[in-house]
XYZ file of C-alpha atoms in Angstrom:
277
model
C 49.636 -47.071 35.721
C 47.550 -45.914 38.322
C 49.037 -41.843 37.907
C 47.804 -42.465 33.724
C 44.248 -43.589 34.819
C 43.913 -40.821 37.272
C 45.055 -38.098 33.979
C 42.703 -39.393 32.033
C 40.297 -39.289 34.360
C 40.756 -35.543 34.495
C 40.650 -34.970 30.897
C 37.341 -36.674 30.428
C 35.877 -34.613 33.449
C 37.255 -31.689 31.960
C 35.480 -32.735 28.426
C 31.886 -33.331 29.718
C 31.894 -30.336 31.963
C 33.401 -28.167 28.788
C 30.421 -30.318 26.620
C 27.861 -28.987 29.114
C 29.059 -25.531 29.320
C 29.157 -25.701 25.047
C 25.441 -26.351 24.899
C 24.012 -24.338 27.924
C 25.778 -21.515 26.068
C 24.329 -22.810 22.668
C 20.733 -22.788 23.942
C 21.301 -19.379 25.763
C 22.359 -18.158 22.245
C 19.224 -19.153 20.253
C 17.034 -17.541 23.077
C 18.503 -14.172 22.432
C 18.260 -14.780 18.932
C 14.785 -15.445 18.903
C 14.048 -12.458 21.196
C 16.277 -10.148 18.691
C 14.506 -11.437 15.617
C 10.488 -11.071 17.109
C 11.793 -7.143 18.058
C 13.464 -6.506 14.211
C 10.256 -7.537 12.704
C 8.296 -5.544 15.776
C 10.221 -2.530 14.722
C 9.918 -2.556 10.685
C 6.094 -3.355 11.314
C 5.867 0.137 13.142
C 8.456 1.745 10.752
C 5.837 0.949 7.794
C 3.118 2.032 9.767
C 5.543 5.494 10.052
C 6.276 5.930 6.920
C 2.919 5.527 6.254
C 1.649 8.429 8.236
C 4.689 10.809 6.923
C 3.188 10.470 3.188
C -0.147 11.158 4.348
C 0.796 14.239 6.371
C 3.494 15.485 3.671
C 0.082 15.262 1.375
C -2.138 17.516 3.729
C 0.555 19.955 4.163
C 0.792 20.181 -0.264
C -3.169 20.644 -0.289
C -2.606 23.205 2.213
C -0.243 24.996 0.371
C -2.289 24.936 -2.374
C -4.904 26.247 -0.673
C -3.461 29.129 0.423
C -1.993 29.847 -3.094
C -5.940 29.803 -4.731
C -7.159 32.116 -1.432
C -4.321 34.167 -2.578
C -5.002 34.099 -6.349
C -8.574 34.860 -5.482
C -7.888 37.689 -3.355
C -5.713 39.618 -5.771
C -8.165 38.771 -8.794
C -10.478 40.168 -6.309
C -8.912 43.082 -5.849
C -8.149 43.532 -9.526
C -12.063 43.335 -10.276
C -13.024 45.539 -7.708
C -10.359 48.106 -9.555
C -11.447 47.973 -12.551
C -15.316 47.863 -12.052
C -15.664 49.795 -9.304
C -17.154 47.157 -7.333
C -18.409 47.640 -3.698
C -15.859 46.818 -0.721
C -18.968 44.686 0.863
C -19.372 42.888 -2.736
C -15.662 41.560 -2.887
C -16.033 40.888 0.853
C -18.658 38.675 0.313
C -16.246 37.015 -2.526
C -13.598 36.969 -0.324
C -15.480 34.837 2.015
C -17.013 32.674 -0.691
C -13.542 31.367 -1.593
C -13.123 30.948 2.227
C -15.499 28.494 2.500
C -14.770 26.448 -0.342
C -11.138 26.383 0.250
C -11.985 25.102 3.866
C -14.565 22.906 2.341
C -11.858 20.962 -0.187
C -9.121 20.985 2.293
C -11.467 19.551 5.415
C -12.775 17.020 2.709
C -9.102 16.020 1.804
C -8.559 15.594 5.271
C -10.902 13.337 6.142
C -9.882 11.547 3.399
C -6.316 11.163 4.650
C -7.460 10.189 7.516
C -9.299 6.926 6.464
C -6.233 6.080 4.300
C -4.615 6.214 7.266
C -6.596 3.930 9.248
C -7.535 1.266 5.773
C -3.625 1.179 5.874
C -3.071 0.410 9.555
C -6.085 -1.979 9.710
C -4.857 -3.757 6.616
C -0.952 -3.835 7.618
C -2.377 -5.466 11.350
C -4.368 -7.990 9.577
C -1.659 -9.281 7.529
C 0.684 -11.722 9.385
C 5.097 -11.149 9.283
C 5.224 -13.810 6.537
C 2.148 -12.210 3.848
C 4.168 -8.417 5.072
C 7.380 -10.087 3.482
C 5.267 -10.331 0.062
C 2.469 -7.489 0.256
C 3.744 -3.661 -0.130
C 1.037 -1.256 1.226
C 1.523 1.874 0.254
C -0.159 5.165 0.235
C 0.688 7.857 -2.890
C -1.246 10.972 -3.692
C -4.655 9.838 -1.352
C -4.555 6.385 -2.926
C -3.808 3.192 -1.365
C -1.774 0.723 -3.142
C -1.611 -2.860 -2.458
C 0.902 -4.790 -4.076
C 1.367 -8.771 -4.128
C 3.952 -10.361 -5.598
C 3.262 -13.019 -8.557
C 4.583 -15.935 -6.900
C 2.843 -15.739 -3.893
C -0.803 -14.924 -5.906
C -0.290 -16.801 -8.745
C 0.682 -20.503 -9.731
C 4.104 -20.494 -11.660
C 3.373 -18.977 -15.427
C -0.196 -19.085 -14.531
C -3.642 -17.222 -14.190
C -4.721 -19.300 -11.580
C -4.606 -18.347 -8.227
C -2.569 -20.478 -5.976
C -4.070 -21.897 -2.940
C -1.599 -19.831 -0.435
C -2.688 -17.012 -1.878
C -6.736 -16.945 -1.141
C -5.764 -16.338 3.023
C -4.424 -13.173 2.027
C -7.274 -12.282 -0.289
C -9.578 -12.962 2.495
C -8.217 -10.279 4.364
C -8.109 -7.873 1.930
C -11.572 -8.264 0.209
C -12.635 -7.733 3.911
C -10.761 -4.112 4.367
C -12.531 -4.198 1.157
C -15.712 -4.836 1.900
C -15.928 -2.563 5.530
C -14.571 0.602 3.027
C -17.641 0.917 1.232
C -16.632 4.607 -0.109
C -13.833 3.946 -2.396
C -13.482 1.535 -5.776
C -11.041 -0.567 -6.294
C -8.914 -0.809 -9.306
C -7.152 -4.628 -9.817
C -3.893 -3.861 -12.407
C -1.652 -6.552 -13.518
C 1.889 -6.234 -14.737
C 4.403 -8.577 -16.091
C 8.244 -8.541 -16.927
C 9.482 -7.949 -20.365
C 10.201 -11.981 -21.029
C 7.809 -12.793 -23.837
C 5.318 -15.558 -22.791
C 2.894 -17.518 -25.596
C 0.834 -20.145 -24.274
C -2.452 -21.579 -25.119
C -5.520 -18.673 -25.099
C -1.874 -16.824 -23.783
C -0.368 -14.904 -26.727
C 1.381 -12.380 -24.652
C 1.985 -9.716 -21.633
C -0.928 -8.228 -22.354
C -2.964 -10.914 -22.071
C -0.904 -12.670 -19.276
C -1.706 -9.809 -16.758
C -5.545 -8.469 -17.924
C -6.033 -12.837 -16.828
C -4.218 -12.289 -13.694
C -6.426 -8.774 -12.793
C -9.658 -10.703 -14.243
C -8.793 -13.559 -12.066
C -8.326 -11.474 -8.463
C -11.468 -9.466 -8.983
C -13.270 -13.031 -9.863
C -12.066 -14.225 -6.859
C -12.737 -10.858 -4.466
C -16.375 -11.384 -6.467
C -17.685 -14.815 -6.093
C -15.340 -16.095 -3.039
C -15.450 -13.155 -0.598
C -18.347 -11.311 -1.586
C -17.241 -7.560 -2.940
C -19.483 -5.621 -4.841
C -18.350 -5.921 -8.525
C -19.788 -2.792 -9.406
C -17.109 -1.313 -7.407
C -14.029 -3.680 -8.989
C -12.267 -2.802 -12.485
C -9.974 -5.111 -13.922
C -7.253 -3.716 -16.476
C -3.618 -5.201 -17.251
C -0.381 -3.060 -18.148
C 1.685 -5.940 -19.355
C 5.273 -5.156 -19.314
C 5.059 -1.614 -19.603
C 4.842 -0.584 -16.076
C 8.104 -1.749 -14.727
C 9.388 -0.624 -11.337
C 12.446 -2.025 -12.044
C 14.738 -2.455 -14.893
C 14.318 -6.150 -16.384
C 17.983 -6.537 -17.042
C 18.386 -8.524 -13.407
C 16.311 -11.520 -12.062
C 15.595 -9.246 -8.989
C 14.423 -6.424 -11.382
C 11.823 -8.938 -13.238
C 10.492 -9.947 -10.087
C 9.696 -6.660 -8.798
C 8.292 -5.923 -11.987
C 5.948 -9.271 -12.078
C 3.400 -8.062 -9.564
C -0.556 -7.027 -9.224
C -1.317 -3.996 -7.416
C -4.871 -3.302 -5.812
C -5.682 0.246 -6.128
C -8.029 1.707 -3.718
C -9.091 5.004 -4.518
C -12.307 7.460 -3.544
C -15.115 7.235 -5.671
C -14.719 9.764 -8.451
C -18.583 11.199 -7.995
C -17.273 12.519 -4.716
C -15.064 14.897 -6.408
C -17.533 15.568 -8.964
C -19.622 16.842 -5.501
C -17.158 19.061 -4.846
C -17.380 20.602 -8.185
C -21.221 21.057 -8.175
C -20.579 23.381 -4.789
C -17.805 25.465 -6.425
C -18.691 29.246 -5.858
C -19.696 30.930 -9.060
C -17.169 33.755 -8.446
């Protein structure tokens, strides 16, 4: 009797101790899964902000090239004229360096508009916390920053309105906004291909010119951006990303995008200081 009590004894030592060792190594577990979770999102944050700089450096290196194709087009029209007409080597010199300077002109003025993409971007993607990143794409294409937010997030379900989870994350971007006084902003709303017809609702069309009327109401009156510099315009369902043949594909497809873009009577500067030759 007394050899049994002493076994069992053993085995229920044996079970706490295992029980301890069970949840130290539990606990231990979740720490380093914590720590390897806060360093995955670390690292996609700066892979964004990467990826980022790589379109807007793969753009100056295109406006470069096509800046040295014009210096060269100008330099063998040049030299064409100045073959035909007999015109002085000083003359076509002076033509020469003429193109010069505007070429340098456009590309230091495309430059320095990279740049500020650059730095809207990063200022915008620090601003934003891990959970709005999971929802709002930032993206820069051709010298124009895109911001897109996805309907569920913005909007209440099959709705105009905006939802009430969605006005932090307005905040933050009618302030990058606001502190970017140079560039306009273009609010476009899309939809899926599901047909929707609802009261003062008839369709896609309407559904997402609402939705764009509704963010630059609320970038307007709630966080103070000048409307003169805000455009509303839908696309309805014709803008897909995605085909709508998949749930995934419709909600890619259901989105606003805030288009930030220089104003267009900066470009219409550069074409005032065009040389005449």
């Amino acid at each position: 009797m007394k050899r049994n009590v002493l076994v069992l004894s053993l085995v229920a030592g044996c079970l706490v101790v295992s029980s301890c060792v069970s949840k130290k190594d539990l606990e231990n577990c979740q720490l380093e899964n914590k720590e390897l979770s806060k360093n995955y999102q670390d690292t996609k944050e700066q892979l964004a902000a990467s990826k980022a700089r790589v379109a807007s450096l793969e753009e100056q290196l295109k406006g470069s090239k096509k800046a040295y194709e014009s210096l060269q087009g100008a330099l063998d029209k040049s030299l064409t004229n100045a073959s035909q007409n007999n015109v002085s080597i000083e003359k076509l010199v002076d033509q020469i360096n003429e193109s010069n300077q505007y070429i340098r002109h456009l590309v230091e003025v495309k430059t320095k508009s990279d740049s500020l993409n650059m730095v809207l971007t990063n200022n915008l993607t620090r601003s934003l916390s891990r959970e709005e990143l999971k929802e709002v794409d930032v993206q820069v294409l051709k010298g124009v920053v895109y911001i897109s937010l996805a309907d569920n997030m913005l909007y209440k379900s099959g709705s105009y309105e905006i939802s009430d989870r969605a006005a932090e994350t307005l905040s933050k971007i009618a302030k990058i906004i606001t502190d970017y006084k140079d560039y306009d902003v273009l609010i476009e709303g899309n939809t899926d291909n599901v047909p929707i017809s609802r009261e003062n609702i008839r369709n896609n069309w309407d559904l997402s010119c609402l939705r764009a009327s509704s963010v630059v109401q609320a970038l307007q009156t709630k966080y103070g951006v000048d409307p003169k510099r805000l455009t509303a315009g839908g696309r309805g369902e014709y803008n897909p990303l995605a085909p709508n043949t998949t749930e995934a594909g419709k909600l890619r497809n259901r989105r606003t995008q805030i288009i930030i873009t220089p104003k267009l009577d900066q470009f219409m500067d550069l074409i005032d200081k065009a040389p005449e030759n």
